[in-house]
Amino acid sequence: MDSFSALPLVVLAEKFAALPGIGMKTAQRLAYAVMEMPQADAEAFAEAILAAKTQIHDCPVCQNLTEQAVCPICSNVKRDKTTVCVVEGPKDVAAIERTHEYDGVYHVLHGLISPLDGITPDHLRIPQLLSRIKEGGISEIIMATNPSVEGEATAMYISRLCKPLDVRVTRLAFGLPVGGVIEYTDEVTLFRALTNRSEM
Amino acid sequence: MDSFSALPLVVLAEKFAALPGIGMKTAQRLAYAVMEMPQADAEAFAEAILAAKTQIHDCPVCQNLTEQAVCPICSNVKRDKTTVCVVEGPKDVAAIERTHEYDGVYHVLHGLISPLDGITPDHLRIPQLLSRIKEGGISEIIMATNPSVEGEATAMYISRLCKPLDVRVTRLAFGLPVGGVIEYTDEVTLFRALTNRSEM
């Protein structure tokens, strides 16, 4: 923000700009919007930020974010505890829940193995996953990491650790996205769609 | 945000979604980003919101936002106090300052006359503008409101109030935007560009 703007506004715009996908122009617009808010709304906004940080912690079972002792999915008796879906982050849990088709539980890694970014397996919640499997009662691990280099490497790495523990390890299917167009589909996806073709 | 997410995260996402131009998807992404921030950064963010609201007030002269007693533009002895540029909001001051070509001062209306939205001249800082003119020392008022229905109406309204006060009232020029393409320019702009044509 320009130096002739009020300093607290510049500081606030910089905070917004530090968020992912928010450029300096948008950050300035948001800072002005905060200025135009009623005082009570601005206070509620500031409190929501602090509340999110202080009240939310990782579920001791699945490592997903929760404000409860154990997250609602892990504490739900109707969920199938024998199937564990392993995902990169809480956003992936939200995405899979939106399908309303999965009734198992999750394990949130909080990242993917990425040696170039300095993220080694030690940074992820892999030991917690192995402990859950060793405690027994789990028959299948679904690797639901992104189809990226890091996602594939993490899935491979965890799969190799899990197999000796006498548990089935599966991977999400890859293929054409529903509503996708073959003409515009990249070669790798098309190759996967061909190899994973199914009987009609 | 989905009901199975941690409640404080849902609340925070709603706060972000209340900001202009931020949809629910982006708001969720930003809420997760706050969760991933170090505690100190989240606290600094919350403080910046409160600081912007408590430390910033309207400059008693030009009504622009400032954290100082009188804003840096009004208190700058090098600025030409005889020329006052009337704008809708603080963002417009920032935009005009970026040209580095204007050395007069400003008057911020904090809105435009818009009867449909219930914004009448009483809601704007028009009395403060008239007081400044009556105090003397101002020779020109530049109406720099947007070329919209509300902007034009506000410019016309203020212009009529100012003229009896023995002050020159001017309006920003309208025409082709620099780098614009005639082929894609709307008729109204093209008509303005034609009528306001200048000698080469």
CSV table of C-alpha atoms in Angstrom, one decimal:
chain,number,residue,atom,x,y,z
A,1,MET,CA,0.0,0.0,0.0
A,2,ASP,CA,1.1,3.5,-0.7
A,3,SER,CA,3.1,5.3,1.9
A,4,PHE,CA,0.6,8.2,2.0
A,5,SER,CA,-2.1,5.9,3.4
A,6,ALA,CA,-2.7,5.6,7.1
A,7,LEU,CA,0.0,3.4,8.6
A,8,PRO,CA,-2.3,0.9,10.5
A,9,LEU,CA,-4.1,0.4,7.1
A,10,VAL,CA,-0.8,-0.4,5.4
A,11,VAL,CA,0.0,-2.9,8.2
A,12,LEU,CA,-3.4,-4.5,7.9
A,13,ALA,CA,-3.2,-4.8,4.1
A,14,GLU,CA,0.2,-6.5,4.5
A,15,LYS,CA,-1.4,-9.1,6.8
A,16,PHE,CA,-4.1,-9.8,4.2
A,17,ALA,CA,-1.4,-10.0,1.5
A,18,ALA,CA,0.4,-12.6,3.5
A,19,LEU,CA,-2.6,-15.0,3.0
A,20,PRO,CA,-2.4,-17.4,0.1
A,21,GLY,CA,-3.9,-16.1,-3.2
A,22,ILE,CA,-4.3,-12.6,-1.9
A,23,GLY,CA,-2.4,-10.0,-3.9
A,24,MET,CA,-1.5,-6.5,-2.8
A,25,LYS,CA,-4.5,-4.9,-4.6
A,26,THR,CA,-7.0,-7.3,-3.1
A,27,ALA,CA,-5.3,-6.9,0.3
A,28,GLN,CA,-5.8,-3.1,0.1
A,29,ARG,CA,-9.4,-3.5,-0.8
A,30,LEU,CA,-10.0,-5.9,2.1
A,31,ALA,CA,-8.2,-3.5,4.5
A,32,TYR,CA,-10.5,-0.7,3.4
A,33,ALA,CA,-13.5,-3.0,3.9
A,34,VAL,CA,-12.4,-3.7,7.5
A,35,MET,CA,-12.2,0.1,8.0
A,36,GLU,CA,-15.8,0.4,6.8
A,37,MET,CA,-17.1,-2.4,9.1
A,38,PRO,CA,-18.9,-1.5,12.3
A,39,GLN,CA,-16.6,-1.6,15.3
A,40,ALA,CA,-18.4,-4.7,16.6
A,41,ASP,CA,-17.9,-6.7,13.4
A,42,ALA,CA,-14.2,-5.8,13.3
A,43,GLU,CA,-13.8,-7.0,16.9
A,44,ALA,CA,-15.7,-10.2,16.0
A,45,PHE,CA,-13.4,-10.8,13.1
A,46,ALA,CA,-10.3,-10.4,15.2
A,47,GLU,CA,-11.7,-12.7,17.9
A,48,ALA,CA,-12.6,-15.3,15.3
A,49,ILE,CA,-8.9,-15.4,14.2
A,50,LEU,CA,-7.7,-15.8,17.8
A,51,ALA,CA,-10.5,-18.4,18.6
A,52,ALA,CA,-9.6,-20.5,15.6
A,53,LYS,CA,-5.9,-20.6,16.7
A,54,THR,CA,-6.6,-21.2,20.4
A,55,GLN,CA,-9.6,-23.5,20.3
A,56,ILE,CA,-8.7,-25.7,17.5
A,57,HIS,CA,-6.2,-28.5,17.8
A,58,ASP,CA,-5.4,-31.8,16.1
A,59,CYS,CA,-7.7,-34.8,16.9
A,60,PRO,CA,-5.6,-37.3,18.8
A,61,VAL,CA,-6.9,-40.1,16.7
A,62,CYS,CA,-7.0,-38.9,13.0
A,63,GLN,CA,-5.0,-35.7,13.4
A,64,ASN,CA,-7.7,-33.6,11.7
A,65,LEU,CA,-8.5,-30.2,13.0
A,66,THR,CA,-11.2,-30.1,15.7
A,67,GLU,CA,-12.3,-28.0,18.7
A,68,GLN,CA,-13.5,-31.1,20.5
A,69,ALA,CA,-11.5,-33.7,22.5
A,70,VAL,CA,-11.9,-36.2,19.7
A,71,CYS,CA,-13.2,-35.0,16.3
A,72,PRO,CA,-16.8,-35.7,15.3
A,73,ILE,CA,-15.9,-38.2,12.7
A,74,CYS,CA,-13.7,-40.3,15.0
A,75,SER,CA,-16.3,-40.1,17.8
A,76,ASN,CA,-19.2,-41.1,15.5
A,77,VAL,CA,-20.2,-44.7,16.3
A,78,LYS,CA,-21.8,-45.0,12.9
A,79,ARG,CA,-18.5,-44.6,11.0
A,80,ASP,CA,-16.6,-47.7,9.9
A,81,LYS,CA,-13.4,-47.7,11.9
A,82,THR,CA,-11.9,-50.6,9.9
A,83,THR,CA,-11.3,-48.3,6.8
A,84,VAL,CA,-8.9,-45.4,7.1
A,85,CYS,CA,-8.6,-42.8,4.3
A,86,VAL,CA,-5.1,-41.2,4.4
A,87,VAL,CA,-5.2,-37.5,3.1
A,88,GLU,CA,-2.7,-34.6,2.9
A,89,GLY,CA,-4.8,-32.1,4.9
A,90,PRO,CA,-8.1,-31.1,6.5
A,91,LYS,CA,-9.3,-29.6,3.2
A,92,ASP,CA,-9.2,-33.1,1.7
A,93,VAL,CA,-11.3,-34.5,4.5
A,94,ALA,CA,-13.9,-31.8,3.8
A,95,ALA,CA,-13.8,-32.6,0.0
A,96,ILE,CA,-14.3,-36.3,0.6
A,97,GLU,CA,-17.1,-35.7,3.1
A,98,ARG,CA,-18.9,-33.7,0.6
A,99,THR,CA,-19.4,-36.8,-1.6
A,100,HIS,CA,-21.5,-38.2,1.3
A,101,GLU,CA,-20.4,-41.7,0.0
A,102,TYR,CA,-17.5,-42.5,2.4
A,103,ASP,CA,-18.4,-43.8,5.9
A,104,GLY,CA,-14.9,-44.8,7.1
A,105,VAL,CA,-12.6,-42.7,9.1
A,106,TYR,CA,-9.5,-40.5,8.1
A,107,HIS,CA,-5.9,-40.0,8.9
A,108,VAL,CA,-4.6,-36.5,8.1
A,109,LEU,CA,-0.8,-36.4,7.3
A,110,HIS,CA,-0.5,-32.6,7.5
A,111,GLY,CA,1.6,-32.5,4.4
A,112,LEU,CA,3.3,-34.6,1.7
A,113,ILE,CA,6.8,-35.9,1.5
A,114,SER,CA,8.8,-33.3,-0.5
A,115,PRO,CA,12.6,-33.5,0.0
A,116,LEU,CA,13.1,-30.3,-2.1
A,117,ASP,CA,11.0,-28.3,0.4
A,118,GLY,CA,12.7,-30.0,3.3
A,119,ILE,CA,9.6,-32.1,4.2
A,120,THR,CA,10.7,-35.5,5.1
A,121,PRO,CA,8.5,-38.4,6.5
A,122,ASP,CA,9.4,-37.2,10.0
A,123,HIS,CA,7.4,-34.0,9.4
A,124,LEU,CA,4.2,-35.9,8.7
A,125,ARG,CA,1.8,-37.8,11.0
A,126,ILE,CA,3.1,-41.2,9.7
A,127,PRO,CA,4.1,-42.7,13.2
A,128,GLN,CA,0.5,-42.0,14.4
A,129,LEU,CA,-0.9,-43.8,11.4
A,130,LEU,CA,1.3,-46.8,12.1
A,131,SER,CA,0.3,-46.9,15.8
A,132,ARG,CA,-3.3,-46.9,14.8
A,133,ILE,CA,-2.7,-49.9,12.5
A,134,LYS,CA,-0.7,-51.7,15.1
A,135,GLU,CA,-3.5,-51.2,17.7
A,136,GLY,CA,-5.6,-53.4,15.4
A,137,GLY,CA,-9.1,-53.3,14.0
A,138,ILE,CA,-8.1,-51.6,10.7
A,139,SER,CA,-8.5,-53.7,7.5
A,140,GLU,CA,-8.0,-51.2,4.8
A,141,ILE,CA,-5.9,-48.0,4.2
A,142,ILE,CA,-7.1,-45.9,1.3
A,143,MET,CA,-4.3,-43.6,0.0
A,144,ALA,CA,-6.1,-40.4,-1.0
A,145,THR,CA,-3.1,-38.1,-1.6
A,146,ASN,CA,-3.1,-35.9,-4.7
A,147,PRO,CA,-2.0,-37.3,-8.1
A,148,SER,CA,1.2,-35.2,-8.0
A,149,VAL,CA,4.8,-36.2,-7.7
A,150,GLU,CA,4.7,-35.6,-3.9
A,151,GLY,CA,1.3,-37.2,-3.5
A,152,GLU,CA,2.5,-40.4,-5.4
A,153,ALA,CA,5.8,-40.6,-3.5
A,154,THR,CA,4.0,-40.2,-0.1
A,155,ALA,CA,1.4,-42.9,-1.1
A,156,MET,CA,4.2,-45.2,-2.2
A,157,TYR,CA,6.2,-44.6,1.0
A,158,ILE,CA,3.3,-45.2,3.4
A,159,SER,CA,2.1,-48.2,1.4
A,160,ARG,CA,5.4,-49.9,1.8
A,161,LEU,CA,5.3,-49.2,5.6
A,162,CYS,CA,1.8,-50.5,5.9
A,163,LYS,CA,1.9,-53.7,3.9
A,164,PRO,CA,4.0,-55.7,6.5
A,165,LEU,CA,1.4,-54.8,9.1
A,166,ASP,CA,-1.1,-57.1,7.4
A,167,VAL,CA,-3.5,-54.4,6.1
A,168,ARG,CA,-4.9,-53.9,2.6
A,169,VAL,CA,-3.6,-50.7,1.0
A,170,THR,CA,-5.6,-49.1,-1.9
A,171,ARG,CA,-5.2,-46.0,-4.0
A,172,LEU,CA,-7.9,-43.6,-5.3
A,173,ALA,CA,-8.8,-44.4,-9.0
A,174,PHE,CA,-7.4,-42.1,-11.6
A,175,GLY,CA,-9.1,-41.3,-14.9
A,176,LEU,CA,-11.2,-38.8,-16.8
A,177,PRO,CA,-12.9,-36.3,-14.5
A,178,VAL,CA,-16.7,-36.5,-14.7
A,179,GLY,CA,-17.8,-33.9,-17.2
A,180,GLY,CA,-14.3,-33.8,-18.6
A,181,VAL,CA,-13.5,-33.6,-22.4
A,182,ILE,CA,-11.2,-36.3,-23.9
A,183,GLU,CA,-9.9,-33.8,-26.4
A,184,TYR,CA,-8.5,-31.6,-23.7
A,185,THR,CA,-7.4,-34.3,-21.2
A,186,ASP,CA,-3.7,-34.5,-20.7
A,187,GLU,CA,-1.8,-37.6,-21.9
A,188,VAL,CA,-1.0,-38.9,-18.4
A,189,THR,CA,-4.7,-38.8,-17.3
A,190,LEU,CA,-5.8,-40.4,-20.6
A,191,PHE,CA,-3.2,-43.1,-20.2
A,192,ARG,CA,-4.5,-43.8,-16.6
A,193,ALA,CA,-8.1,-43.8,-17.9
A,194,LEU,CA,-7.2,-46.4,-20.5
A,195,THR,CA,-5.2,-48.7,-18.2
A,196,ASN,CA,-7.9,-48.5,-15.5
A,197,ARG,CA,-10.8,-49.1,-18.0
A,198,SER,CA,-13.6,-51.2,-16.7
A,199,GLU,CA,-16.1,-53.7,-18.1
A,200,MET,CA,-19.4,-52.1,-19.2
B,1,MET,CA,-18.1,-24.3,5.4
B,2,ASP,CA,-19.2,-27.8,6.0
B,3,SER,CA,-20.8,-28.7,9.3
B,4,PHE,CA,-18.2,-31.4,10.0
B,5,SER,CA,-15.4,-28.8,10.1
B,6,ALA,CA,-14.3,-27.4,13.5
B,7,LEU,CA,-16.8,-24.7,14.5
B,8,PRO,CA,-14.3,-21.9,15.1
B,9,LEU,CA,-13.0,-22.5,11.6
B,10,VAL,CA,-16.5,-22.2,10.2
B,11,VAL,CA,-17.0,-18.9,12.1
B,12,LEU,CA,-13.7,-17.6,10.8
B,13,ALA,CA,-14.5,-18.6,7.3
B,14,GLU,CA,-17.8,-16.7,7.6
B,15,LYS,CA,-15.9,-13.6,8.7
B,16,PHE,CA,-13.7,-13.8,5.6
B,17,ALA,CA,-16.7,-14.4,3.4
B,18,ALA,CA,-18.3,-11.2,4.7
B,19,LEU,CA,-15.5,-9.2,3.0
B,20,PRO,CA,-16.2,-7.9,-0.5
B,21,GLY,CA,-15.1,-10.2,-3.3
B,22,ILE,CA,-14.4,-13.1,-1.1
B,23,GLY,CA,-16.6,-16.2,-1.8
B,24,MET,CA,-17.1,-19.1,0.5
B,25,LYS,CA,-14.5,-21.3,-1.2
B,26,THR,CA,-11.8,-18.6,-0.8
B,27,ALA,CA,-13.0,-17.8,2.7
B,28,GLN,CA,-12.5,-21.5,3.7
B,29,ARG,CA,-9.0,-21.5,2.1
B,30,LEU,CA,-8.1,-18.3,4.1
B,31,ALA,CA,-9.5,-19.8,7.3
B,32,TYR,CA,-7.3,-22.8,6.8
B,33,ALA,CA,-4.3,-20.5,6.1
B,34,VAL,CA,-4.9,-18.7,9.4
B,35,MET,CA,-4.9,-22.1,11.1
B,36,GLU,CA,-1.5,-22.9,9.6
B,37,MET,CA,0.0,-19.6,10.6
B,38,PRO,CA,2.4,-19.4,13.6
B,39,GLN,CA,0.5,-18.2,16.7
B,40,ALA,CA,2.4,-14.9,16.7
B,41,ASP,CA,1.3,-14.1,13.1
B,42,ALA,CA,-2.3,-14.8,13.9
B,43,GLU,CA,-2.2,-12.5,16.9
B,44,ALA,CA,-0.5,-9.8,14.8
B,45,PHE,CA,-3.2,-10.2,12.2
B,46,ALA,CA,-6.0,-9.8,14.8
B,47,GLU,CA,-4.2,-6.8,16.4
B,48,ALA,CA,-3.8,-5.2,12.9
B,49,ILE,CA,-7.6,-5.4,12.4
B,50,LEU,CA,-8.3,-3.8,15.8
B,51,ALA,CA,-5.5,-1.2,15.4
B,52,ALA,CA,-6.9,-0.1,12.0
B,53,LYS,CA,-10.3,0.4,13.6
B,54,THR,CA,-9.1,2.2,16.7
B,55,GLN,CA,-6.2,4.3,15.5
B,56,ILE,CA,-7.6,5.5,12.2
B,57,HIS,CA,-10.1,8.3,12.0
B,58,ASP,CA,-11.1,10.9,9.5
B,59,CYS,CA,-8.8,13.9,8.9
B,60,PRO,CA,-10.7,17.0,10.2
B,61,VAL,CA,-9.8,18.9,7.1
B,62,CYS,CA,-10.2,16.6,4.1
B,63,GLN,CA,-12.1,13.7,5.7
B,64,ASN,CA,-9.5,11.1,4.4
B,65,LEU,CA,-8.5,8.3,6.6
B,66,THR,CA,-5.5,9.0,8.8
B,67,GLU,CA,-3.9,7.9,12.1
B,68,GLN,CA,-2.5,11.4,12.6
B,69,ALA,CA,-4.2,14.6,13.9
B,70,VAL,CA,-4.3,16.0,10.4
B,71,CYS,CA,-3.5,13.8,7.4
B,72,PRO,CA,-0.1,14.0,5.8
B,73,ILE,CA,-1.5,15.6,2.6
B,74,CYS,CA,-3.3,18.4,4.4
B,75,SER,CA,-0.4,19.0,6.8
B,76,ASN,CA,2.2,19.1,3.9
B,77,VAL,CA,3.2,22.7,3.4
B,78,LYS,CA,4.3,21.9,-0.2
B,79,ARG,CA,0.8,21.0,-1.3
B,80,ASP,CA,-1.3,23.6,-3.1
B,81,LYS,CA,-4.2,24.4,-0.8
B,82,THR,CA,-6.1,26.5,-3.4
B,83,THR,CA,-7.0,23.4,-5.4
B,84,VAL,CA,-9.3,20.7,-3.9
B,85,CYS,CA,-10.0,17.4,-5.6
B,86,VAL,CA,-13.3,16.0,-4.5
B,87,VAL,CA,-13.4,12.2,-4.5
B,88,GLU,CA,-15.8,9.4,-3.4
B,89,GLY,CA,-13.5,7.5,-1.1
B,90,PRO,CA,-9.9,7.1,0.3
B,91,LYS,CA,-9.2,4.6,-2.5
B,92,ASP,CA,-9.6,7.4,-5.0
B,93,VAL,CA,-7.1,9.5,-3.1
B,94,ALA,CA,-4.6,6.7,-3.3
B,95,ALA,CA,-5.2,6.2,-7.1
B,96,ILE,CA,-4.7,9.9,-7.9
B,97,GLU,CA,-1.6,10.1,-5.6
B,98,ARG,CA,-0.1,7.3,-7.6
B,99,THR,CA,0.0,9.5,-10.7
B,100,HIS,CA,2.5,11.8,-8.8
B,101,GLU,CA,1.1,14.6,-10.9
B,102,TYR,CA,-1.4,16.3,-8.5
B,103,ASP,CA,-0.1,18.6,-5.9
B,104,GLY,CA,-3.3,20.0,-4.6
B,105,VAL,CA,-5.4,18.7,-1.7
B,106,TYR,CA,-8.4,16.5,-1.4
B,107,HIS,CA,-11.9,16.3,0.0
B,108,VAL,CA,-13.3,12.8,0.6
B,109,LEU,CA,-17.1,12.5,0.4
B,110,HIS,CA,-17.3,8.9,1.8
B,111,GLY,CA,-19.9,7.9,-0.7
B,112,LEU,CA,-21.9,9.1,-3.7
B,113,ILE,CA,-25.5,10.3,-3.8
B,114,SER,CA,-27.7,7.3,-4.5
B,115,PRO,CA,-31.3,7.7,-3.6
B,116,LEU,CA,-32.1,4.1,-4.4
B,117,ASP,CA,-29.6,2.9,-1.8
B,118,GLY,CA,-30.9,5.5,0.7
B,119,ILE,CA,-27.7,7.7,0.4
B,120,THR,CA,-28.8,11.3,0.3
B,121,PRO,CA,-26.5,14.4,0.3
B,122,ASP,CA,-26.8,14.4,4.1
B,123,HIS,CA,-24.9,11.2,4.4
B,124,LEU,CA,-21.8,12.7,2.6
B,125,ARG,CA,-19.2,15.2,3.8
B,126,ILE,CA,-20.7,18.0,1.7
B,127,PRO,CA,-21.2,20.5,4.6
B,128,GLN,CA,-17.5,20.1,5.5
B,129,LEU,CA,-16.6,20.9,1.8
B,130,LEU,CA,-18.8,24.0,1.8
B,131,SER,CA,-17.2,25.2,5.1
B,132,ARG,CA,-13.7,24.8,3.6
B,133,ILE,CA,-14.7,26.9,0.6
B,134,LYS,CA,-16.4,29.5,2.8
B,135,GLU,CA,-13.3,29.8,4.9
B,136,GLY,CA,-11.6,31.1,1.8
B,137,GLY,CA,-8.3,30.4,0.0
B,138,ILE,CA,-9.8,27.8,-2.4
B,139,SER,CA,-9.9,28.8,-6.1
B,140,GLU,CA,-10.7,25.5,-7.8
B,141,ILE,CA,-12.8,22.4,-7.0
B,142,ILE,CA,-12.0,19.4,-9.2
B,143,MET,CA,-14.9,16.9,-9.2
B,144,ALA,CA,-13.2,13.5,-9.5
B,145,THR,CA,-16.1,11.2,-8.9
B,146,ASN,CA,-16.6,8.1,-11.0
B,147,PRO,CA,-18.2,8.4,-14.5
B,148,SER,CA,-21.3,6.5,-13.2
B,149,VAL,CA,-24.8,7.7,-12.8
B,150,GLU,CA,-24.2,8.3,-9.0
B,151,GLY,CA,-20.8,9.9,-9.7
B,152,GLU,CA,-22.3,12.3,-12.3
B,153,ALA,CA,-25.3,13.2,-10.1
B,154,THR,CA,-23.0,13.9,-7.1
B,155,ALA,CA,-20.7,16.0,-9.2
B,156,MET,CA,-23.6,18.0,-10.6
B,157,TYR,CA,-25.1,18.5,-7.1
B,158,ILE,CA,-21.9,19.7,-5.5
B,159,SER,CA,-21.1,21.8,-8.5
B,160,ARG,CA,-24.4,23.7,-8.1
B,161,LEU,CA,-23.7,24.3,-4.4
B,162,CYS,CA,-20.2,25.5,-5.0
B,163,LYS,CA,-20.7,27.9,-7.9
B,164,PRO,CA,-22.4,30.6,-5.9
B,165,LEU,CA,-19.4,30.5,-3.6
B,166,ASP,CA,-17.2,32.1,-6.2
B,167,VAL,CA,-15.0,29.1,-6.9
B,168,ARG,CA,-14.1,27.4,-10.2
B,169,VAL,CA,-15.6,23.9,-10.5
B,170,THR,CA,-14.0,21.5,-13.0
B,171,ARG,CA,-14.6,17.8,-13.9
B,172,LEU,CA,-12.1,15.1,-14.8
B,173,ALA,CA,-11.8,14.6,-18.5
B,174,PHE,CA,-13.5,11.6,-20.1
B,175,GLY,CA,-12.2,9.9,-23.2
B,176,LEU,CA,-10.4,6.8,-24.4
B,177,PRO,CA,-8.3,5.1,-21.7
B,178,VAL,CA,-4.6,5.1,-22.6
B,179,GLY,CA,-3.8,1.8,-24.3
B,180,GLY,CA,-7.5,1.4,-25.1
B,181,VAL,CA,-8.9,0.1,-28.4
B,182,ILE,CA,-11.4,2.2,-30.3
B,183,GLU,CA,-13.0,-0.9,-31.7
B,184,TYR,CA,-14.0,-2.1,-28.2
B,185,THR,CA,-14.8,1.2,-26.7
B,186,ASP,CA,-18.4,1.8,-25.7
B,187,GLU,CA,-20.4,4.4,-27.5
B,188,VAL,CA,-20.7,6.8,-24.5
B,189,THR,CA,-16.9,6.9,-24.0
B,190,LEU,CA,-16.3,7.3,-27.7
B,191,PHE,CA,-18.9,10.1,-27.9
B,192,ARG,CA,-17.1,11.8,-24.9
B,193,ALA,CA,-13.7,11.3,-26.6
B,194,LEU,CA,-15.1,12.9,-29.8
B,195,THR,CA,-16.7,15.9,-28.1
B,196,ASN,CA,-13.7,16.6,-25.9
B,197,ARG,CA,-11.2,16.2,-28.8
B,198,SER,CA,-8.2,18.5,-28.7
B,199,GLU,CA,-5.9,20.3,-31.2
B,200,MET,CA,-2.8,18.3,-32.2
